[in-house]
CSV table of C-alpha atoms and ligand atoms in Angstrom, one decimal:
chain,number,residue,atom,x,y,z
A,166,UNK,CA,11.6,1.6,33.4
A,167,UNK,CA,8.8,0.4,31.1
A,168,UNK,CA,9.0,-1.8,28.3
A,169,UNK,CA,5.7,-1.3,26.9
A,170,UNK,CA,4.3,0.6,24.2
A,171,UNK,CA,1.2,1.0,22.3
A,172,UNK,CA,2.2,0.7,18.9
A,173,UNK,CA,-0.7,-0.8,16.9
A,174,UNK,CA,-4.5,-1.4,16.8
A,175,UNK,CA,-6.8,-3.0,14.4
A,176,UNK,CA,-10.6,-4.1,14.4
A,177,UNK,CA,-12.0,-7.2,14.6
A,178,UNK,CA,-15.2,-8.4,12.8
A,179,UNK,CA,-17.6,-10.9,14.2
A,180,UNK,CA,-21.5,-11.6,12.9
A,181,UNK,CA,-21.2,-8.2,11.0
A,182,UNK,CA,-20.0,-6.1,13.9
A,183,UNK,CA,-16.7,-4.5,14.5
A,184,UNK,CA,-14.9,-4.3,17.5
A,185,UNK,CA,-11.4,-1.9,17.5
A,186,UNK,CA,-8.4,-3.0,19.6
A,187,UNK,CA,-5.3,-1.5,20.9
A,188,UNK,CA,-2.1,-3.6,20.7
A,189,UNK,CA,0.7,-3.4,23.3
A,190,UNK,CA,3.8,-4.5,22.4
A,191,UNK,CA,6.4,-5.7,25.5
A,192,UNK,CA,9.9,-7.1,25.1
A,193,UNK,CA,9.6,-8.6,28.4
A,194,UNK,CA,6.3,-10.8,27.1
A,195,UNK,CA,6.8,-14.2,25.7
A,196,UNK,CA,3.0,-15.1,25.1
A,197,UNK,CA,0.4,-13.2,24.4
A,198,UNK,CA,-3.1,-12.2,25.8
A,199,UNK,CA,-6.2,-10.2,25.5
A,200,UNK,CA,-8.0,-8.2,28.1
A,201,UNK,CA,-11.2,-6.5,27.4
A,202,UNK,CA,-11.8,-3.7,30.0
A,203,UNK,CA,-14.8,-2.8,32.0
A,204,UNK,CA,-15.2,0.5,29.6
A,205,UNK,CA,-15.2,-2.2,26.8
A,206,UNK,CA,-11.7,-1.3,25.5
A,207,UNK,CA,-9.6,-4.5,24.2
A,208,UNK,CA,-6.3,-4.4,25.1
A,209,UNK,CA,-4.4,-7.2,22.9
A,210,UNK,CA,-0.9,-7.5,24.7
A,211,UNK,CA,1.9,-9.3,22.3
A,212,UNK,CA,5.5,-10.1,22.4
A,213,UNK,CA,7.8,-7.2,20.7
A,214,UNK,CA,8.5,-9.2,17.2
A,215,UNK,CA,4.6,-10.3,16.6
A,216,UNK,CA,3.9,-9.3,13.0
A,217,UNK,CA,0.8,-7.7,12.5
A,218,UNK,CA,-0.8,-10.3,10.2
A,219,UNK,CA,-0.1,-12.6,12.8
A,220,UNK,CA,-1.4,-10.4,15.5
A,221,UNK,CA,-4.8,-9.9,13.3
A,222,UNK,CA,-5.1,-13.7,13.2
A,223,UNK,CA,-4.9,-14.6,16.9
A,224,UNK,CA,-7.5,-11.9,17.8
A,225,UNK,CA,-9.7,-13.2,15.3
A,226,UNK,CA,-9.5,-16.6,16.9
A,227,UNK,CA,-10.6,-15.3,20.0
A,228,UNK,CA,-13.2,-13.0,18.5
A,229,UNK,CA,-16.2,-14.7,20.0
A,230,UNK,CA,-15.0,-14.1,23.5
A,231,UNK,CA,-14.2,-10.9,22.6
A,232,UNK,CA,-17.4,-9.5,21.8
A,233,UNK,CA,-19.0,-11.6,24.8
A,234,UNK,CA,-17.2,-9.8,26.9
A,235,UNK,CA,-17.6,-6.4,25.4
A,236,UNK,CA,-21.2,-6.9,25.1
A,237,UNK,CA,-21.3,-8.2,28.9
A,238,UNK,CA,-19.8,-4.7,29.9
A,239,UNK,CA,-22.8,-3.0,27.9
A,240,UNK,CA,-20.4,-1.0,25.8
A,241,UNK,CA,-20.8,0.5,22.1
A,242,UNK,CA,-19.5,-1.5,19.2
A,243,UNK,CA,-17.5,0.9,17.1
A,244,UNK,CA,-17.6,3.9,15.7
A,245,UNK,CA,-19.6,4.9,12.7
A,246,UNK,CA,-19.4,8.5,11.5
A,247,UNK,CA,-21.5,9.4,8.3
A,248,UNK,CA,-20.3,13.3,8.1
A,249,UNK,CA,-23.9,14.4,7.9
A,250,UNK,CA,-25.1,18.0,8.9
A,251,UNK,CA,-24.9,18.4,12.5
A,252,UNK,CA,-22.6,15.5,13.6
A,253,UNK,CA,-19.7,16.5,15.4
A,254,UNK,CA,-16.1,15.9,14.6
A,255,UNK,CA,-12.8,16.2,16.7
A,256,UNK,CA,-9.9,18.0,15.8
A,257,UNK,CA,-7.0,17.9,18.1
A,258,UNK,CA,-9.8,16.7,20.5
A,259,UNK,CA,-12.0,19.7,20.2
A,260,UNK,CA,-15.5,18.6,18.6
A,261,UNK,CA,-16.9,20.8,15.4
A,262,UNK,CA,-19.8,20.5,13.4
A,263,UNK,CA,-20.3,19.0,9.8
A,264,UNK,CA,-22.0,21.1,7.5
A,265,UNK,CA,-22.9,18.8,4.5
A,266,UNK,CA,-23.4,20.4,1.0
A,267,UNK,CA,-24.3,19.1,-2.4
A,268,UNK,CA,-22.1,20.7,-5.2
A,269,UNK,CA,-20.5,20.2,-8.7
A,270,UNK,CA,-17.2,19.3,-7.0
A,271,UNK,CA,-16.2,17.0,-4.2
A,272,UNK,CA,-14.3,18.9,-1.2
A,273,UNK,CA,-14.1,19.7,2.4
A,274,UNK,CA,-13.0,23.2,4.2
A,275,UNK,CA,-12.9,24.2,7.6
A,276,UNK,CA,-15.1,27.4,7.7
A,277,UNK,CA,-16.3,29.6,10.6
A,278,UNK,CA,-15.5,26.5,13.3
A,279,UNK,CA,-17.3,23.7,10.9
A,280,UNK,CA,-16.5,20.7,8.9
A,281,UNK,CA,-18.2,21.9,5.1
A,282,UNK,CA,-18.1,18.9,3.1
A,283,UNK,CA,-19.5,19.0,-0.3
A,284,UNK,CA,-20.3,16.0,-2.0
A,285,UNK,CA,-21.5,15.8,-5.4
A,286,UNK,CA,-25.5,14.5,-6.0
A,287,UNK,CA,-25.8,11.4,-7.6
A,288,UNK,CA,-24.0,9.2,-5.5
A,289,UNK,CA,-25.4,6.5,-3.2
A,290,UNK,CA,-25.7,7.2,0.5
A,291,UNK,CA,-22.5,4.6,1.4
A,292,UNK,CA,-20.9,6.2,-1.7
A,293,UNK,CA,-21.4,9.4,-0.6
A,294,UNK,CA,-20.5,8.9,2.9
A,295,UNK,CA,-16.9,7.7,1.6
A,296,UNK,CA,-16.6,10.2,-0.7
A,297,UNK,CA,-17.2,12.8,2.4
A,298,UNK,CA,-14.9,10.7,4.4
A,299,UNK,CA,-12.0,11.2,1.9
A,300,UNK,CA,-12.2,14.5,1.8
A,301,UNK,CA,-12.4,14.7,5.3
A,302,UNK,CA,-9.2,12.8,5.6
A,303,UNK,CA,-7.4,15.2,3.1
A,304,UNK,CA,-8.7,18.3,4.9
A,305,UNK,CA,-7.2,16.9,8.1
A,306,UNK,CA,-4.0,16.1,6.7
A,307,UNK,CA,-4.0,19.7,5.3
A,308,UNK,CA,-5.0,21.8,8.1
A,309,UNK,CA,-2.9,19.2,10.9
A,310,UNK,CA,0.0,19.7,8.9
A,311,UNK,CA,1.2,23.4,10.7
A,312,UNK,CA,0.0,22.4,14.4
A,313,UNK,CA,2.2,19.2,13.8
A,314,UNK,CA,5.0,21.2,12.3
A,315,UNK,CA,4.9,23.6,15.4
A,316,UNK,CA,5.3,20.6,18.0
A,317,UNK,CA,8.3,19.4,15.9
A,318,UNK,CA,9.7,22.9,15.8
A,319,UNK,CA,9.4,22.6,19.7
A,320,UNK,CA,10.8,19.5,20.4
A,321,UNK,CA,13.4,18.7,17.6
A,322,UNK,CA,16.3,21.4,19.1
A,323,UNK,CA,15.2,19.8,22.7
A,324,UNK,CA,16.3,16.3,21.2
A,325,UNK,CA,19.1,17.7,19.1
A,326,UNK,CA,17.7,16.5,16.0
A,327,UNK,CA,17.2,18.4,12.6
A,328,UNK,CA,13.6,19.0,12.6
A,329,UNK,CA,12.9,15.8,9.9
A,330,UNK,CA,10.5,16.0,7.2
A,331,UNK,CA,6.7,15.6,8.0
A,332,UNK,CA,4.2,13.0,6.2
A,333,UNK,CA,0.5,12.9,7.5
A,334,UNK,CA,-0.7,9.5,6.1
A,335,UNK,CA,-4.2,7.5,7.2
A,336,UNK,CA,-2.6,4.4,8.1
A,337,UNK,CA,-4.2,0.9,9.1
A,338,UNK,CA,-2.1,0.3,12.2
A,339,UNK,CA,0.6,2.8,13.4
A,340,UNK,CA,0.2,5.8,15.1
A,341,UNK,CA,3.6,6.9,14.1
A,342,UNK,CA,6.8,6.0,12.0
A,343,UNK,CA,10.1,6.9,10.8
A,344,UNK,CA,11.3,6.8,7.2
A,345,UNK,CA,14.4,5.6,6.1
A,346,UNK,CA,15.7,9.4,5.5
A,347,UNK,CA,15.1,11.1,8.9
A,348,UNK,CA,11.2,11.9,7.8
A,349,UNK,CA,8.2,11.0,10.1
A,350,UNK,CA,5.2,10.0,9.5
A,351,UNK,CA,2.3,10.8,11.7
A,352,UNK,CA,-1.3,8.7,11.2
A,353,UNK,CA,-4.1,10.9,10.4
A,354,UNK,CA,-5.8,9.5,13.0
A,355,UNK,CA,-3.9,11.3,15.4
A,356,UNK,CA,-5.6,14.4,14.7
A,357,UNK,CA,-8.7,13.5,16.2
A,358,UNK,CA,-7.3,12.9,19.3
A,359,UNK,CA,-6.0,15.8,21.8
A,360,UNK,CA,-3.1,17.5,21.4
A,361,UNK,CA,-1.1,15.8,24.3
A,362,UNK,CA,-1.3,12.4,22.2
A,363,UNK,CA,-0.1,14.2,19.2
A,364,UNK,CA,2.5,15.9,21.0
A,365,UNK,CA,3.4,12.3,22.0
A,366,UNK,CA,3.7,10.8,18.9
A,367,UNK,CA,5.7,13.5,17.6
A,368,UNK,CA,8.3,13.1,20.5
A,369,UNK,CA,8.4,9.4,20.3
A,370,UNK,CA,9.0,9.2,16.4
A,371,UNK,CA,11.5,12.3,17.2
A,372,UNK,CA,13.4,9.9,19.9
A,373,UNK,CA,13.5,7.5,17.1
A,374,UNK,CA,16.0,9.6,15.3
A,375,UNK,CA,18.5,8.7,17.8
A,376,UNK,CA,17.7,5.7,19.2
A,377,UNK,CA,16.2,3.4,16.9
A,378,UNK,CA,14.9,0.6,19.2
A,379,UNK,CA,12.4,0.5,22.5
A,380,UNK,CA,15.3,0.1,25.1
A,381,UNK,CA,15.5,1.8,28.1
A,382,UNK,CA,17.7,4.7,26.8
A,383,UNK,CA,14.9,5.1,23.9
A,384,UNK,CA,12.1,5.7,26.7
A,385,UNK,CA,14.6,8.0,29.1
A,386,UNK,CA,14.7,10.3,26.0
A,387,UNK,CA,11.0,10.2,25.5
A,388,UNK,CA,10.4,10.8,29.1
A,389,UNK,CA,13.3,13.8,29.2
A,390,UNK,CA,11.4,15.4,26.5
A,391,UNK,CA,8.2,14.8,27.7
A,392,UNK,CA,7.5,13.9,31.3
A,393,UNK,CA,4.0,13.5,31.0
A,394,UNK,CA,4.1,11.2,28.0
A,395,UNK,CA,2.6,8.4,30.0
A,396,UNK,CA,-0.6,10.3,30.3
A,397,UNK,CA,-1.0,10.2,26.3
A,398,UNK,CA,-0.2,6.4,26.4
A,399,UNK,CA,-3.2,5.9,28.8
A,400,UNK,CA,-5.3,7.9,26.6
A,401,UNK,CA,-4.3,6.1,23.4
A,402,UNK,CA,-4.9,2.9,25.1
A,403,UNK,CA,-8.3,3.9,26.8
A,404,UNK,CA,-9.6,5.9,23.8
A,405,UNK,CA,-7.0,5.4,20.6
A,406,UNK,CA,-10.1,3.1,19.3
A,407,UNK,CA,-12.4,6.2,19.0
A,408,UNK,CA,-9.8,8.2,16.6
A,409,UNK,CA,-11.2,6.9,13.7
A,410,UNK,CA,-12.7,8.3,10.1
B,219,ZN,ZN1,8.5,3.4,18.7
């Protein structure tokens, strides 16, 4: 059975450019390694117990090599969203255009299959972009709630657990986690990916309600609940870096 899990991600900066990486923890691993795939995605493999700060430190030491590799493959470095007119933004993997407006109050709405973002005038371009981003994240947390609740509603009975309380948050390095009081937190970034990814993150956390570890019994339960979960893990490994606001 598998002992690997995508549980983290981060980004490393070198000479003003940023590259995102995915962290795969493995209970079998004793040393760490970094791999740059031909499609430019960076996978950092770590033993189970390495804390995120240590991961970042190790990756930073290798930054120059990582950037050289990524550039060798000619891949794009990072994704920058400006939330301006016509820019496409994915929600559960389906892309919708952004419509940018000026108005008295900053807000974002999903109207007629568009993300309508209103930002007051008078901000610098950077500040205006940040306001638009904050509004979009708030909107995603709002409209992402019921689809995720639906997934919980489908899988909690199968897992034989009480539907946990759901929270959606923009998090630095985890796709999902459990709270001590039977709740689950899903990273808002998950909403930028296809639905199968959201489904997997929910299933993963639901399975943790009974199996608070990553041993074989846990992975057996994940597989029982969602036989195609490895497809979602594959997407997280190759495309997870693109799911950014
Ligand atoms: Zn886990």
